mmCIF file of C-alpha atoms in Angstrom:
data_model
loop_
_atom_site.group_PDB
_atom_site.id
_atom_site.type_symbol
_atom_site.label_atom_id
_atom_site.label_comp_id
_atom_site.label_asym_id
_atom_site.label_seq_id
_atom_site.Cartn_x
_atom_site.Cartn_y
_atom_site.Cartn_z
ATOM 1 C CA MET M 1 116.584 22.500 28.789
ATOM 2 C CA MET M 2 116.788 25.954 26.482
ATOM 3 C CA HIS M 3 113.549 27.239 25.602
ATOM 4 C CA THR M 4 112.967 28.666 21.962
ATOM 5 C CA THR M 5 110.549 31.172 21.150
ATOM 6 C CA VAL M 6 108.988 31.107 17.730
ATOM 7 C CA GLY M 7 106.746 33.688 16.218
ATOM 8 C CA TRP M 8 104.499 33.219 13.084
ATOM 9 C CA HIS M 9 103.259 36.544 11.546
ATOM 10 C CA VAL M 10 99.838 35.739 9.443
ATOM 11 C CA GLU M 11 98.752 38.640 7.054
ATOM 12 C CA LEU M 12 95.088 39.221 6.003
ATOM 13 C CA GLU M 13 94.442 41.165 2.845
ATOM 14 C CA PHE M 14 90.941 41.795 1.663
ATOM 15 C CA GLN M 15 89.378 43.146 -1.663
ATOM 16 C CA GLU M 16 85.537 43.931 -1.663
ATOM 17 C CA ASP M 17 83.519 45.333 -4.489
ATOM 18 C CA GLY M 18 80.187 45.990 -2.459
ATOM 19 C CA GLN M 19 78.636 42.678 -2.943
ATOM 20 C CA HIS M 20 81.540 40.333 -2.271
ATOM 21 C CA THR M 21 84.681 40.514 -0.306
ATOM 22 C CA ARG M 22 87.635 37.991 -0.675
ATOM 23 C CA ALA M 23 90.285 37.530 2.062
ATOM 24 C CA VAL M 24 93.711 35.836 1.461
ATOM 25 C CA ALA M 25 95.749 34.775 5.064
ATOM 26 C CA MET M 26 99.092 33.800 4.490
ATOM 27 C CA VAL M 27 101.556 32.575 6.924
ATOM 28 C CA ARG M 28 105.551 32.671 6.815
ATOM 29 C CA LEU M 29 107.202 30.112 9.192
ATOM 30 C CA PRO M 30 110.450 30.207 10.110
ATOM 31 C CA ASP M 31 112.022 27.678 7.616
ATOM 32 C CA GLY M 32 110.889 30.464 5.104
ATOM 33 C CA THR M 33 107.966 28.350 3.817
ATOM 34 C CA GLU M 34 104.771 30.211 3.052
ATOM 35 C CA VAL M 35 101.215 28.605 3.347
ATOM 36 C CA ARG M 36 98.390 30.515 1.706
ATOM 37 C CA ALA M 37 94.159 30.185 1.912
ATOM 38 C CA HIS M 38 91.517 31.898 0.688
ATOM 39 C CA GLY M 39 88.128 32.807 2.023
ATOM 40 C CA HIS M 40 85.132 34.664 0.876
ATOM 41 C CA ALA M 41 81.801 36.421 1.889
ATOM 42 C CA THR M 42 78.853 37.367 -0.392
ATOM 43 C CA ARG M 43 76.256 40.471 0.942
ATOM 44 C CA HIS M 44 72.863 39.353 0.095
ATOM 45 C CA HIS M 45 71.028 42.022 -1.678
ATOM 46 C CA THR M 46 68.855 42.932 0.980
ATOM 47 C CA ASP M 47 71.407 43.605 3.653
ATOM 48 C CA SER M 48 72.926 46.557 4.742
ATOM 49 C CA LEU M 49 76.485 47.599 3.159
ATOM 50 C CA GLN M 50 78.643 46.475 6.486
ATOM 51 C CA PRO M 51 82.565 46.027 5.092
ATOM 52 C CA ARG M 52 83.723 44.728 8.343
ATOM 53 C CA VAL M 53 81.414 42.003 8.826
ATOM 54 C CA GLY M 54 82.238 40.965 5.116
ATOM 55 C CA GLU M 55 85.814 41.167 6.241
ATOM 56 C CA GLU M 56 85.061 39.019 9.396
ATOM 57 C CA ILE M 57 83.247 36.363 7.554
ATOM 58 C CA ALA M 58 85.988 35.940 4.322
ATOM 59 C CA GLY M 59 88.850 36.562 7.096
ATOM 60 C CA ALA M 60 87.525 33.885 9.102
ATOM 61 C CA ARG M 61 86.861 31.370 6.193
ATOM 62 C CA ALA M 62 90.517 32.135 5.191
ATOM 63 C CA LEU M 63 92.047 31.407 8.399
ATOM 64 C CA ASN M 64 89.984 28.480 9.018
ATOM 65 C CA GLU M 65 91.247 27.146 5.668
ATOM 66 C CA LEU M 66 95.025 28.270 6.778
ATOM 67 C CA ALA M 67 94.317 26.135 9.680
ATOM 68 C CA MET M 68 93.508 22.903 7.886
ATOM 69 C CA ARG M 69 96.501 23.266 5.739
ATOM 70 C CA MET M 70 98.841 23.473 8.308
ATOM 71 C CA LEU M 71 97.034 20.500 9.977
ATOM 72 C CA GLY M 72 97.709 18.577 6.413
ATOM 73 C CA LYS M 73 101.298 19.820 6.413
ATOM 74 C CA ALA M 74 102.143 18.645 9.816
ATOM 75 C CA HIS M 75 100.789 15.364 9.028
ATOM 76 C CA GLY M 76 102.937 15.351 6.084
ATOM 77 C CA GLU M 77 105.817 15.459 8.076
ATOM 78 C CA ILE M 78 104.932 13.304 10.661
ATOM 79 C CA ASP M 79 104.263 10.806 8.034
ATOM 80 C CA ALA M 80 107.612 11.417 6.091
ATOM 81 C CA ALA M 81 109.437 11.478 9.323
ATOM 82 C CA SER M 82 107.831 7.901 11.080
ATOM 83 C CA GLY M 83 107.365 6.176 7.641
ATOM 84 C CA ARG M 84 103.680 5.274 8.549
ATOM 85 C CA VAL M 85 100.300 7.047 7.769
ATOM 86 C CA SER M 86 99.325 9.270 10.763
ATOM 87 C CA HIS M 87 95.160 9.519 11.351
ATOM 88 C CA PRO M 88 93.822 13.398 10.475
ATOM 89 C CA ILE M 89 93.256 15.854 13.665
ATOM 90 C CA HIS M 90 89.890 16.852 13.153
ATOM 91 C CA VAL M 91 88.772 20.156 14.573
#
């Protein structure tokens, strides 16, 4: 049996304004499909300015949404191939 190595490249981009951090996560799949997701974080006015923390929170939220979109995509493909409705995967 031959094994194929597949790699996914995930990109994260951030926009910050000192109070808000927005993240966009995008994965390009081997078939050329791109899946995107967004995340955000808001710094409380009493918190110290720590851009890295905002990036971590916004990035994690974007990656979480990306994971859920990928699960939805997979379920759609299972349903299309099998002709039945699959049960959602809960993480």
